[in-house]
Structure formats: structure tokens, C-alpha cells
PDB file of C-alpha atoms in Angstrom:
ATOM      1  CA  MET A 243      -2.560  -6.926  -2.511  1.00 78.00           C
ATOM      2  CA  ARG A 244      -4.127  -3.714  -3.762  1.00 89.00           C
ATOM      3  CA  ALA A 245      -1.970  -0.608  -4.052  1.00 90.00           C
ATOM      4  CA  ARG A 246      -2.575   1.740  -1.121  1.00 96.00           C
ATOM      5  CA  ARG A 247       0.449   4.052  -0.923  1.00 96.00           C
ATOM      6  CA  SER A 248      -1.851   7.079  -0.918  1.00 98.00           C
ATOM      7  CA  CYS A 249      -5.447   6.790   0.348  1.00 98.00           C
ATOM      8  CA  LEU A 250      -7.383   9.946  -0.483  1.00 97.00           C
ATOM      9  CA  ALA A 251     -10.364  10.922   1.665  1.00 96.00           C
ATOM     10  CA  VAL A 252     -13.228  12.521  -0.300  1.00 97.00           C
ATOM     11  CA  PRO A 253     -16.365  13.864   1.454  1.00 97.00           C
ATOM     12  CA  GLY A 254     -19.467  12.183   0.089  1.00 97.00           C
ATOM     13  CA  SER A 255     -21.430  15.380   0.615  1.00 96.00           C
ATOM     14  CA  ASN A 256     -19.364  17.340  -1.924  1.00 96.00           C
ATOM     15  CA  PRO A 257     -20.138  16.427  -5.580  1.00 95.00           C
ATOM     16  CA  ARG A 258     -17.372  18.723  -6.858  1.00 95.00           C
ATOM     17  CA  PHE A 259     -14.738  16.913  -4.797  1.00 95.00           C
ATOM     18  CA  LEU A 260     -16.143  13.541  -5.874  1.00 96.00           C
ATOM     19  CA  GLU A 261     -15.663  14.520  -9.497  1.00 96.00           C
ATOM     20  CA  LYS A 262     -12.217  16.059  -9.005  1.00 95.00           C
ATOM     21  CA  ALA A 263     -10.900  12.999  -7.160  1.00 96.00           C
ATOM     22  CA  GLN A 264     -11.295  10.871 -10.282  1.00 95.00           C
ATOM     23  CA  GLY A 265      -8.416  12.743 -11.937  1.00 94.00           C
ATOM     24  CA  LEU A 266      -5.942  12.420  -9.074  1.00 96.00           C
ATOM     25  CA  ALA A 267      -3.081   9.920  -8.852  1.00 95.00           C
ATOM     26  CA  ALA A 268      -4.016   8.419  -5.472  1.00 97.00           C
ATOM     27  CA  ASP A 269      -3.762   4.625  -5.271  1.00 97.00           C
ATOM     28  CA  GLU A 270      -6.947   4.431  -3.210  1.00 97.00           C
ATOM     29  CA  ILE A 271      -9.860   6.830  -3.080  1.00 97.00           C
ATOM     30  CA  PHE A 272     -12.354   6.427  -0.281  1.00 97.00           C
ATOM     31  CA  LEU A 273     -15.664   8.216  -0.458  1.00 98.00           C
ATOM     32  CA  ASP A 274     -16.553   9.234   3.064  1.00 98.00           C
ATOM     33  CA  LEU A 275     -19.941   9.050   4.740  1.00 98.00           C
ATOM     34  CA  GLU A 276     -18.622   9.471   8.277  1.00 97.00           C
ATOM     35  CA  ASP A 277     -16.717  12.327   9.933  1.00 93.00           C
ATOM     36  CA  SER A 278     -16.525  14.645   6.914  1.00 94.00           C
ATOM     37  CA  VAL A 279     -20.323  14.549   6.437  1.00 97.00           C
ATOM     38  CA  ALA A 280     -22.641  16.525   8.756  1.00 96.00           C
ATOM     39  CA  PRO A 281     -25.521  14.589  10.385  1.00 96.00           C
ATOM     40  CA  GLY A 282     -28.109  16.391   8.313  1.00 96.00           C
ATOM     41  CA  ALA A 283     -26.310  15.575   5.059  1.00 97.00           C
ATOM     42  CA  LYS A 284     -25.917  11.804   5.523  1.00 97.00           C
ATOM     43  CA  ASP A 285     -28.824  10.731   3.296  1.00 97.00           C
ATOM     44  CA  ALA A 286     -27.834  13.039   0.453  1.00 97.00           C
ATOM     45  CA  ALA A 287     -24.198  11.945   0.757  1.00 98.00           C
ATOM     46  CA  ARG A 288     -25.216   8.302   0.271  1.00 98.00           C
ATOM     47  CA  ARG A 289     -26.996   9.225  -2.945  1.00 97.00           C
ATOM     48  CA  ASN A 290     -24.000  11.277  -4.099  1.00 97.00           C
ATOM     49  CA  VAL A 291     -21.627   8.384  -3.463  1.00 98.00           C
ATOM     50  CA  VAL A 292     -23.759   5.839  -5.313  1.00 98.00           C
ATOM     51  CA  ALA A 293     -24.095   8.210  -8.278  1.00 97.00           C
ATOM     52  CA  ALA A 294     -20.353   8.925  -8.306  1.00 97.00           C
ATOM     53  CA  LEU A 295     -19.518   5.217  -8.210  1.00 98.00           C
ATOM     54  CA  ARG A 296     -21.925   4.402 -11.032  1.00 97.00           C
ATOM     55  CA  GLU A 297     -21.188   7.377 -13.292  1.00 96.00           C
ATOM     56  CA  GLY A 298     -17.531   8.160 -12.534  1.00 96.00           C
ATOM     57  CA  ASP A 299     -14.326   6.720 -13.939  1.00 96.00           C
ATOM     58  CA  TRP A 300     -12.326   5.122 -11.127  1.00 96.00           C
ATOM     59  CA  THR A 301     -10.113   3.016 -13.374  1.00 94.00           C
ATOM     60  CA  GLY A 302      -6.817   1.926 -11.852  1.00 92.00           C
ATOM     61  CA  ARG A 303      -7.703   2.837  -8.280  1.00 94.00           C
ATOM     62  CA  THR A 304      -8.772   0.958  -5.205  1.00 97.00           C
ATOM     63  CA  VAL A 305     -12.315   2.234  -4.582  1.00 98.00           C
ATOM     64  CA  VAL A 306     -13.623   2.293  -1.014  1.00 98.00           C
ATOM     65  CA  VAL A 307     -16.571   3.811   0.840  1.00 98.00           C
ATOM     66  CA  ARG A 308     -16.246   4.622   4.531  1.00 98.00           C
ATOM     67  CA  VAL A 309     -19.568   4.031   6.283  1.00 98.00           C
ATOM     68  CA  ASN A 310     -20.541   5.358   9.687  1.00 98.00           C
ATOM     69  CA  ASP A 311     -19.560   3.460  12.823  1.00 96.00           C
ATOM     70  CA  LEU A 312     -21.769   0.927  14.545  1.00 96.00           C
ATOM     71  CA  THR A 313     -22.766   3.203  17.410  1.00 93.00           C
ATOM     72  CA  THR A 314     -24.734   5.413  14.992  1.00 97.00           C
ATOM     73  CA  ARG A 315     -28.156   5.057  13.385  1.00 97.00           C
ATOM     74  CA  TRP A 316     -26.794   5.413   9.855  1.00 98.00           C
ATOM     75  CA  THR A 317     -24.517   2.403   9.427  1.00 98.00           C
ATOM     76  CA  TYR A 318     -26.913  -0.285   8.209  1.00 97.00           C
ATOM     77  CA  ARG A 319     -28.490   2.068   5.654  1.00 98.00           C
ATOM     78  CA  ASP A 320     -25.006   3.101   4.473  1.00 98.00           C
ATOM     79  CA  VAL A 321     -24.082  -0.517   3.766  1.00 98.00           C
ATOM     80  CA  ILE A 322     -27.388  -1.516   2.161  1.00 98.00           C
ATOM     81  CA  GLU A 323     -27.804   1.524  -0.085  1.00 98.00           C
ATOM     82  CA  VAL A 324     -24.193   1.698  -1.244  1.00 98.00           C
ATOM     83  CA  VAL A 325     -23.813  -2.018  -1.955  1.00 98.00           C
ATOM     84  CA  GLU A 326     -27.241  -2.443  -3.535  1.00 98.00           C
ATOM     85  CA  GLY A 327     -26.720   0.703  -5.591  1.00 98.00           C
ATOM     86  CA  ALA A 328     -23.105   0.286  -6.691  1.00 98.00           C
ATOM     87  CA  GLY A 329     -21.623  -2.876  -5.191  1.00 97.00           C
ATOM     88  CA  ASP A 330     -20.216  -3.925  -8.552  1.00 97.00           C
ATOM     89  CA  ARG A 331     -18.095  -0.744  -8.614  1.00 97.00           C
ATOM     90  CA  LEU A 332     -16.763  -1.174  -5.096  1.00 97.00           C
ATOM     91  CA  ASP A 333     -13.562  -2.815  -3.846  1.00 98.00           C
ATOM     92  CA  CYS A 334     -14.028  -2.402  -0.079  1.00 98.00           C
ATOM     93  CA  LEU A 335     -16.066  -0.850   2.671  1.00 98.00           C
ATOM     94  CA  MET A 336     -14.187   0.880   5.480  1.00 98.00           C
ATOM     95  CA  LEU A 337     -15.622   0.456   8.969  1.00 98.00           C
ATOM     96  CA  PRO A 338     -14.478   3.165  11.412  1.00 98.00           C
ATOM     97  CA  LYS A 339     -14.025   2.947  15.169  1.00 98.00           C
ATOM     98  CA  VAL A 340     -13.661  -0.825  15.256  1.00 98.00           C
ATOM     99  CA  SER A 341     -13.080  -1.780  18.861  1.00 98.00           C
ATOM    100  CA  ASP A 342     -14.116  -5.428  18.796  1.00 96.00           C
ATOM    101  CA  ALA A 343     -13.997  -8.315  16.319  1.00 98.00           C
ATOM    102  CA  SER A 344     -17.794  -8.521  16.433  1.00 98.00           C
ATOM    103  CA  HIS A 345     -17.999  -5.209  14.542  1.00 98.00           C
ATOM    104  CA  VAL A 346     -16.222  -6.697  11.533  1.00 98.00           C
ATOM    105  CA  ALA A 347     -18.207  -9.930  11.824  1.00 98.00           C
ATOM    106  CA  TRP A 348     -21.444  -7.916  11.672  1.00 98.00           C
ATOM    107  CA  LEU A 349     -20.348  -6.162   8.489  1.00 98.00           C
ATOM    108  CA  ASP A 350     -19.169  -9.433   6.944  1.00 98.00           C
ATOM    109  CA  THR A 351     -22.569 -11.035   7.598  1.00 98.00           C
ATOM    110  CA  LEU A 352     -24.546  -8.099   6.202  1.00 98.00           C
ATOM    111  CA  LEU A 353     -22.365  -7.922   3.098  1.00 98.00           C
ATOM    112  CA  GLY A 354     -22.890 -11.616   2.474  1.00 98.00           C
ATOM    113  CA  GLN A 355     -26.659 -11.232   2.717  1.00 98.00           C
ATOM    114  CA  ILE A 356     -26.693  -8.326   0.268  1.00 98.00           C
ATOM    115  CA  GLU A 357     -24.357 -10.072  -2.159  1.00 98.00           C
ATOM    116  CA  ARG A 358     -26.569 -13.164  -2.229  1.00 98.00           C
ATOM    117  CA  ALA A 359     -29.720 -11.086  -2.635  1.00 97.00           C
ATOM    118  CA  THR A 360     -28.341  -8.978  -5.490  1.00 97.00           C
ATOM    119  CA  GLY A 361     -26.308 -11.592  -7.343  1.00 97.00           C
ATOM    120  CA  LEU A 362     -22.931 -10.057  -6.541  1.00 98.00           C
ATOM    121  CA  PRO A 363     -19.989 -12.469  -6.094  1.00 97.00           C
ATOM    122  CA  GLU A 364     -20.113 -13.602  -2.481  1.00 96.00           C
ATOM    123  CA  GLY A 365     -17.068 -12.394  -0.582  1.00 97.00           C
ATOM    124  CA  GLY A 366     -16.078 -10.023  -3.385  1.00 97.00           C
ATOM    125  CA  ILE A 367     -16.276  -6.821  -1.340  1.00 98.00           C
ATOM    126  CA  GLY A 368     -13.414  -6.420   1.115  1.00 98.00           C
ATOM    127  CA  ILE A 369     -13.292  -4.680   4.483  1.00 98.00           C
ATOM    128  CA  GLU A 370     -10.922  -2.085   5.911  1.00 98.00           C
ATOM    129  CA  ALA A 371     -11.007  -1.748   9.712  1.00 98.00           C
ATOM    130  CA  GLN A 372     -10.037   1.472  11.454  1.00 98.00           C
ATOM    131  CA  ILE A 373      -8.380   1.204  14.865  1.00 98.00           C
ATOM    132  CA  GLU A 374      -9.312   4.418  16.649  1.00 97.00           C
ATOM    133  CA  ASP A 375      -9.351   3.843  20.383  1.00 97.00           C
ATOM    134  CA  ALA A 376      -7.578   2.038  23.199  1.00 97.00           C
ATOM    135  CA  ARG A 377     -10.041  -0.865  23.199  1.00 98.00           C
ATOM    136  CA  GLY A 378      -9.515  -1.394  19.486  1.00 98.00           C
ATOM    137  CA  LEU A 379      -5.752  -1.547  19.945  1.00 98.00           C
ATOM    138  CA  VAL A 380      -6.027  -4.000  22.838  1.00 98.00           C
ATOM    139  CA  ASN A 381      -8.265  -6.209  20.664  1.00 98.00           C
ATOM    140  CA  VAL A 382      -6.368  -5.697  17.422  1.00 98.00           C
ATOM    141  CA  ASP A 383      -5.241  -9.327  17.053  1.00 98.00           C
ATOM    142  CA  ASP A 384      -8.811 -10.602  17.293  1.00 98.00           C
ATOM    143  CA  ILE A 385      -9.958  -7.871  14.902  1.00 98.00           C
ATOM    144  CA  ALA A 386      -7.266  -8.826  12.380  1.00 98.00           C
ATOM    145  CA  ALA A 387      -8.491 -12.432  12.444  1.00 98.00           C
ATOM    146  CA  SER A 388     -12.204 -11.608  12.349  1.00 98.00           C
ATOM    147  CA  SER A 389     -13.051 -12.027   8.647  1.00 98.00           C
ATOM    148  CA  PRO A 390     -11.573 -13.383   5.414  1.00 98.00           C
ATOM    149  CA  ARG A 391     -12.811 -10.171   3.789  1.00 98.00           C
ATOM    150  CA  LEU A 392     -10.474  -8.049   5.883  1.00 98.00           C
ATOM    151  CA  GLU A 393      -7.731  -6.458   3.767  1.00 98.00           C
ATOM    152  CA  THR A 394      -6.279  -3.661   5.881  1.00 98.00           C
ATOM    153  CA  LEU A 395      -5.953  -2.223   9.348  1.00 98.00           C
ATOM    154  CA  VAL A 396      -6.017   1.566   9.388  1.00 98.00           C
ATOM    155  CA  PHE A 397      -4.746   3.767  12.218  1.00 98.00           C
ATOM    156  CA  GLY A 398      -7.137   6.586  13.106  1.00 96.00           C
ATOM    157  CA  PRO A 399      -4.945   8.983  15.080  1.00 94.00           C
ATOM    158  CA  ALA A 400      -7.325  11.792  16.072  1.00 93.00           C
ATOM    159  CA  ASP A 401      -9.937   9.648  17.812  1.00 94.00           C
ATOM    160  CA  PHE A 402      -7.199   7.436  19.229  1.00 95.00           C
ATOM    161  CA  MET A 403      -5.359  10.391  20.761  1.00 94.00           C
ATOM    162  CA  ALA A 404      -8.608  11.550  22.349  1.00 93.00           C
ATOM    163  CA  SER A 405      -9.370   8.067  23.679  1.00 95.00           C
ATOM    164  CA  ILE A 406      -6.100   7.829  25.602  1.00 94.00           C
ATOM    165  CA  GLY A 407      -6.019  11.476  26.697  1.00 93.00           C
ATOM    166  CA  MET A 408      -2.889  12.414  24.768  1.00 91.00           C
ATOM    167  CA  ARG A 409      -2.024  16.024  25.590  1.00 87.00           C
ATOM    168  CA  THR A 410      -1.897  17.589  22.138  1.00 82.00           C
ATOM    169  CA  LEU A 411      -4.297  19.025  19.580  1.00 79.00           C
ATOM    170  CA  THR A 412      -1.955  18.545  16.619  1.00 82.00           C
ATOM    171  CA  VAL A 413      -2.798  15.224  15.014  1.00 85.00           C
ATOM    172  CA  GLY A 414       0.238  13.174  14.125  1.00 79.00           C
ATOM    173  CA  GLU A 415       2.814  15.322  15.903  1.00 83.00           C
ATOM    174  CA  GLN A 416       4.583  14.458  19.134  1.00 87.00           C
ATOM    175  CA  PRO A 417       2.817  15.663  22.291  1.00 89.00           C
ATOM    176  CA  PRO A 418       4.622  18.535  24.046  1.00 88.00           C
ATOM    177  CA  GLY A 419       6.741  17.328  26.936  1.00 86.00           C
ATOM    178  CA  TYR A 420       7.196  13.781  25.639  1.00 86.00           C
ATOM    179  CA  GLY A 421      10.932  14.251  25.207  1.00 80.00           C
ATOM    180  CA  GLU A 422      13.035  11.814  23.204  1.00 85.00           C
ATOM    181  CA  GLY A 423      11.466   8.986  21.225  1.00 87.00           C
ATOM    182  CA  ASP A 424       8.184   8.586  19.387  1.00 92.00           C
ATOM    183  CA  ALA A 425       4.870   8.609  21.253  1.00 93.00           C
ATOM    184  CA  TYR A 426       3.221   6.681  18.400  1.00 94.00           C
ATOM    185  CA  HIS A 427       5.793   3.916  17.989  1.00 96.00           C
ATOM    186  CA  TYR A 428       4.044   1.302  20.126  1.00 96.00           C
ATOM    187  CA  ILE A 429       0.652   2.035  18.540  1.00 97.00           C
ATOM    188  CA  LEU A 430       1.973   1.760  14.991  1.00 97.00           C
ATOM    189  CA  MET A 431       4.001  -1.374  15.692  1.00 98.00           C
ATOM    190  CA  ARG A 432       1.064  -3.034  17.457  1.00 98.00           C
ATOM    191  CA  ILE A 433      -1.174  -2.447  14.433  1.00 98.00           C
ATOM    192  CA  LEU A 434       1.572  -3.531  12.035  1.00 98.00           C
ATOM    193  CA  MET A 435       2.266  -6.788  13.901  1.00 98.00           C
ATOM    194  CA  ALA A 436      -1.425  -7.732  13.944  1.00 98.00           C
ATOM    195  CA  ALA A 437      -1.749  -6.905  10.252  1.00 98.00           C
ATOM    196  CA  ARG A 438       1.284  -8.895   9.162  1.00 97.00           C
ATOM    197  CA  ALA A 439       0.430 -11.860  11.378  1.00 98.00           C
ATOM    198  CA  HIS A 440      -2.825 -12.207   9.427  1.00 98.00           C
ATOM    199  CA  GLY A 441      -1.620 -11.262   5.951  1.00 96.00           C
ATOM    200  CA  LEU A 442      -3.146  -7.768   5.963  1.00 98.00           C
ATOM    201  CA  GLN A 443      -1.925  -4.370   4.859  1.00 97.00           C
ATOM    202  CA  ALA A 444      -1.316  -1.592   7.403  1.00 98.00           C
ATOM    203  CA  ILE A 445      -2.223   2.024   6.614  1.00 98.00           C
ATOM    204  CA  ASP A 446      -1.192   5.080   8.618  1.00 98.00           C
ATOM    205  CA  GLY A 447      -3.767   7.771   9.327  1.00 96.00           C
ATOM    206  CA  PRO A 448      -3.896  11.394   8.169  1.00 95.00           C
ATOM    207  CA  TYR A 449      -1.662  14.369   8.842  1.00 94.00           C
ATOM    208  CA  LEU A 450      -4.044  17.279   9.320  1.00 92.00           C
ATOM    209  CA  GLN A 451      -1.626  20.148   8.665  1.00 91.00           C
ATOM    210  CA  ILE A 452      -2.309  19.964   4.939  1.00 90.00           C
ATOM    211  CA  ARG A 453      -0.122  22.952   3.977  1.00 91.00           C
ATOM    212  CA  ASP A 454       2.913  21.514   5.767  1.00 94.00           C
ATOM    213  CA  LEU A 455       4.290  19.067   3.199  1.00 95.00           C
ATOM    214  CA  ASP A 456       7.609  18.782   5.024  1.00 95.00           C
ATOM    215  CA  GLY A 457       5.748  17.706   8.145  1.00 94.00           C
ATOM    216  CA  PHE A 458       3.676  15.252   6.131  1.00 95.00           C
ATOM    217  CA  ARG A 459       6.808  13.688   4.625  1.00 96.00           C
ATOM    218  CA  ARG A 460       8.499  13.434   8.016  1.00 94.00           C
ATOM    219  CA  VAL A 461       5.538  11.648   9.593  1.00 94.00           C
ATOM    220  CA  ALA A 462       4.963   9.446   6.532  1.00 96.00           C
ATOM    221  CA  MET A 463       8.608   8.376   6.495  1.00 96.00           C
ATOM    222  CA  ARG A 464       8.249   7.180  10.106  1.00 95.00           C
ATOM    223  CA  SER A 465       5.506   4.673   9.290  1.00 96.00           C
ATOM    224  CA  ALA A 466       7.043   3.764   5.916  1.00 96.00           C
ATOM    225  CA  ALA A 467      10.313   2.916   7.671  1.00 95.00           C
ATOM    226  CA  LEU A 468       8.453   0.516   9.964  1.00 96.00           C
ATOM    227  CA  GLY A 469       6.871  -1.252   7.005  1.00 94.00           C
ATOM    228  CA  PHE A 470       3.448   0.369   6.599  1.00 97.00           C
ATOM    229  CA  ASP A 471       1.976   0.130   3.114  1.00 96.00           C
ATOM    230  CA  GLY A 472       0.586   3.643   2.820  1.00 97.00           C
ATOM    231  CA  LYS A 473      -0.981   6.676   4.438  1.00 98.00           C
ATOM    232  CA  TRP A 474      -4.174   8.693   4.251  1.00 97.00           C
ATOM    233  CA  VAL A 475      -4.033  11.929   2.308  1.00 97.00           C
ATOM    234  CA  LEU A 476      -6.509  14.748   2.862  1.00 95.00           C
ATOM    235  CA  HIS A 477      -5.462  17.087   0.061  1.00 93.00           C
ATOM    236  CA  PRO A 478      -4.265  16.587  -3.524  1.00 92.00           C
ATOM    237  CA  SER A 479      -0.922  18.169  -2.590  1.00 92.00           C
ATOM    238  CA  GLN A 480      -0.156  15.208  -0.299  1.00 96.00           C
ATOM    239  CA  VAL A 481      -0.750  12.510  -2.944  1.00 97.00           C
ATOM    240  CA  GLU A 482       2.590  12.744  -4.760  1.00 95.00           C
ATOM    241  CA  ALA A 483       4.509  12.848  -1.485  1.00 96.00           C
ATOM    242  CA  ALA A 484       2.765   9.721  -0.182  1.00 97.00           C
ATOM    243  CA  ASN A 485       3.332   7.814  -3.415  1.00 96.00           C
ATOM    244  CA  GLU A 486       7.020   8.695  -3.280  1.00 95.00           C
ATOM    245  CA  VAL A 487       7.558   7.926   0.407  1.00 96.00           C
ATOM    246  CA  PHE A 488       5.842   4.535   0.259  1.00 96.00           C
ATOM    247  CA  SER A 489       7.633   3.426  -2.912  1.00 92.00           C
ATOM    248  CA  PRO A 490      11.178   2.011  -2.846  1.00 88.00           C
ATOM    249  CA  SER A 491      13.919   4.097  -4.426  1.00 86.00           C
ATOM    250  CA  GLN A 492      15.121   3.072  -7.884  1.00 90.00           C
ATOM    251  CA  LYS A 493      18.398   1.949  -6.337  1.00 91.00           C
ATOM    252  CA  ASP A 494      16.698  -0.266  -3.741  1.00 88.00           C
ATOM    253  CA  TYR A 495      14.294  -1.690  -6.319  1.00 88.00           C
ATOM    254  CA  ASP A 496      17.114  -2.606  -8.708  1.00 89.00           C
ATOM    255  CA  HIS A 497      19.076  -4.175  -5.862  1.00 90.00           C
ATOM    256  CA  ALA A 498      16.086  -6.256  -4.771  1.00 91.00           C
ATOM    257  CA  GLU A 499      15.546  -7.588  -8.297  1.00 89.00           C
ATOM    258  CA  LEU A 500      19.251  -8.450  -8.574  1.00 88.00           C
ATOM    259  CA  ILE A 501      19.099 -10.383  -5.305  1.00 89.00           C
ATOM    260  CA  LEU A 502      16.115 -12.378  -6.560  1.00 91.00           C
ATOM    261  CA  ASP A 503      17.815 -13.172  -9.877  1.00 87.00           C
ATOM    262  CA  ALA A 504      21.124 -14.074  -8.258  1.00 85.00           C
ATOM    263  CA  TYR A 505      19.516 -16.271  -5.630  1.00 85.00           C
ATOM    264  CA  GLU A 506      17.431 -18.071  -8.254  1.00 86.00           C
ATOM    265  CA  TYR A 507      20.499 -18.712 -10.401  1.00 83.00           C
ATOM    266  CA  HIS A 508      22.769 -19.946  -7.633  1.00 82.00           C
ATOM    267  CA  THR A 509      20.184 -22.189  -5.957  1.00 84.00           C
ATOM    268  CA  THR A 510      18.947 -23.808  -9.169  1.00 84.00           C
ATOM    269  CA  VAL A 511      22.063 -23.874 -11.377  1.00 84.00           C
ATOM    270  CA  GLU A 512      24.913 -24.047  -8.891  1.00 76.00           C
ATOM    271  CA  LYS A 513      22.853 -25.694  -6.135  1.00 78.00           C
ATOM    272  CA  ARG A 514      24.174 -23.406  -3.402  1.00 78.00           C
ATOM    273  CA  GLY A 515      22.035 -21.762  -0.735  1.00 73.00           C
ATOM    274  CA  ALA A 516      24.345 -18.951   0.401  1.00 74.00           C
ATOM    275  CA  VAL A 517      26.409 -17.003  -2.149  1.00 76.00           C
ATOM    276  CA  MET A 518      27.995 -13.625  -2.766  1.00 76.00           C
ATOM    277  CA  LEU A 519      26.442 -10.839  -4.815  1.00 81.00           C
ATOM    278  CA  GLY A 520      29.339  -8.434  -5.145  1.00 80.00           C
ATOM    279  CA  ASP A 521      30.474  -7.848  -1.574  1.00 82.00           C
ATOM    280  CA  GLU A 522      27.163  -8.972  -0.073  1.00 86.00           C
ATOM    281  CA  MET A 523      26.275 -12.457   1.122  1.00 86.00           C
ATOM    282  CA  ILE A 524      22.735 -13.459   0.154  1.00 85.00           C
ATOM    283  CA  ASP A 525      20.636 -16.397   1.305  1.00 87.00           C
ATOM    284  CA  GLU A 526      16.988 -17.356   1.793  1.00 88.00           C
ATOM    285  CA  ALA A 527      16.445 -14.529   4.296  1.00 90.00           C
ATOM    286  CA  SER A 528      17.844 -12.070   1.747  1.00 88.00           C
ATOM    287  CA  ARG A 529      15.387 -13.422  -0.828  1.00 89.00           C
ATOM    288  CA  LYS A 530      12.428 -12.852   1.493  1.00 91.00           C
ATOM    289  CA  MET A 531      13.472  -9.263   2.168  1.00 89.00           C
ATOM    290  CA  ALA A 532      14.036  -8.634  -1.532  1.00 90.00           C
ATOM    291  CA  LEU A 533      10.598 -10.001  -2.398  1.00 91.00           C
ATOM    292  CA  VAL A 534       8.963  -7.289  -0.286  1.00 88.00           C
ATOM    293  CA  VAL A 535      10.918  -4.442  -1.873  1.00 88.00           C
ATOM    294  CA  ALA A 536      10.539  -5.827  -5.404  1.00 89.00           C
ATOM    295  CA  ALA A 537       6.779  -6.250  -4.991  1.00 86.00           C
ATOM    296  CA  LYS A 538       6.385  -2.668  -3.800  1.00 86.00           C
ATOM    297  CA  GLY A 539       8.516  -1.413  -6.667  1.00 87.00           C
ATOM    298  CA  ARG A 540       6.493  -3.292  -9.253  1.00 86.00           C
ATOM    299  CA  ALA A 541       3.245  -2.058  -7.725  1.00 81.00           C
ATOM    300  CA  ALA A 542       4.614   1.492  -7.952  1.00 81.00           C
ATOM    301  CA  GLY A 543       5.324   1.015 -11.656  1.00 83.00           C
ATOM    302  CA  LEU A 544       9.118   1.044 -11.425  1.00 85.00           C
ATOM    303  CA  SER A 545      11.183  -0.498 -14.229  1.00 87.00           C
ATOM    304  CA  ARG A 546      14.583  -2.149 -13.820  1.00 90.00           C
ATOM    305  CA  SER A 547      17.647  -0.175 -14.815  1.00 87.00           C
ATOM    306  CA  SER A 548      20.093  -3.058 -14.351  1.00 85.00           C
ATOM    307  CA  ALA A 549      20.188  -6.774 -15.169  1.00 84.00           C
ATOM    308  CA  PHE A 550      21.767  -9.818 -13.526  1.00 84.00           C
ATOM    309  CA  SER A 551      24.691 -11.430 -15.302  1.00 81.00           C
ATOM    310  CA  PRO A 552      25.621 -14.982 -14.234  1.00 82.00           C
ATOM    311  CA  PRO A 553      29.272 -15.335 -13.193  1.00 76.00           C
ATOM    312  CA  GLY A 554      31.772 -16.929 -15.517  1.00 66.00           C
TER     313      GLY A 554
END
């Protein structure tokens, strides 16, 4: 899977931001044609995005363009112009406000037509689907199964909060009066379960208080603890925090690699399925858990600081 610990939103209408984003350490950069672009600037933003994709250096990043949602008049032109103009530089398209599996199926079909017409590898461009309202959450299982191109489900908190009438204007924070617990827990877990059931990544949405890094870390740690793969970032100052929060610690990474080595040794050499690693019993379930942590550590560029030594 592609690295998506930090997913940086960049307005397609701002050439200066498009250029600056190329030097930032975000895992994913998505060039936005939707909410951050005024209606009168949509056409120019498309041209900016195509030029930035063709002329910029996006090496080492997951490169995505967010098109407008299917209720607007801009979506089909977004897809056609971006993919025809720079489809070979593109990893995914992000479709916002997905409330039904048919939305993703529409995009899949159009992408296939453009790929065949332009000689691009068919199926090569992935899809990210944003869940941003109550209907989308109710249909999230069908959405997750809607296309082999689908790579991620993304939580869009602001529109979602509006759709259910949540009584707060602070995106990502708990609504006043909620009391104990987490008002977002069910939403996040519902998206995560649908994603994992269909082999997809799950990405948390933005934290709009961009000067409050402590608040960003607190909210990011909530979704990271559940198992989310990353979070949107709206400002360069949030990138480092997201990369840190959604990477395993060095200690956990080393431990995961030791579990994998020890399990491999004991099951293949000693032919035992449950053994001790220090004071810890490990078995096949331990191996599966360690695989997740080790994969995230490797994707984050961590190196081992300890090695397994066979007993004896």
C-alpha cells in the first residue's frame, strides 16, 4: 500500500502553494479542485494542476487530485482534463462526498474510457473515496466494495458534522455537552471496519485549528490508536506531527521485527507453533500483529536497532 501518514491538501488555484508543496515531507500530496477553489476559479485551477503535475517534481510521494463531487457541473471536466493532461503523473483521483457505490462506479468507468483512449495502463489510476455524510456512512460497506481501483476511504468531518446536525463549529473537537467518551468513535470505527474488510487504507480528515499542534496531535493519536493509516494536513507545520503519530515508535518497530524473526525460527527450525520470546508468549496471532507494525515501520523508513539471536 502507498504511504499516507500525512496527506497534504494544496489548493489548485494557488500556483505558489503548488510549487512549495513539492519540497515538503508529506507522504501524499493532493491537489484540490473542490472546496478550496472558488467557483469562478475552477477552470484556471484545472490548468494549474495539470501544469504542476507535468512540470513539478513529485518524486517519492503519493500524488492525488481531488475533483469536484458528482452533484456539481465541474466533475466530468475535472476528470477528463486532468487525466488526459497528466494521467501518467497521477497515482489517484479523490472523489468527495461519496454517498453511494454508484458514484465510485461512475468514476471507475470514466477513468477506464480515458485510459483506453489515451494509451494509459488500464486500471492504473486509483480512487480515494471521501465519506462526508450520513448516507455515505450507512452505505460505506457497498462503497468499499465498489471498485478494484479503490485504495482508501477518507473521513470528511466538516461536511459530515453538518449532515448529522452535530452542535459544534470546531471541526474535529468534541461537541459541547457530549460528556464522557468520543462523539466520533462510531464514525471512525465504521469507516475503518469497511476499509479493512475490503483491503483498503483508512485516512482521518483534517484538524482545522492549524496553529494548535497539541490539538492536532491529540486528535491524530485517537485515529492512529484505532488503526487508521494517516490523516489530512492543511499546513506544513502539521506534516511532521502526522508522520510521527502514524509511525510506530522505534521500540515497537524493533519488537515487531524480533517477533517475526523468532516466530520464523521456531516454526521452521524447531517446528513449534507457540514459543516464548523473553517473557512473552508468541504464536500465529502475534505474527499477524507484528506484520502490521513492521510494515508501517518499514514504510516510515525506520531501521532495526536490535537483532534476533536463536537460543542455544
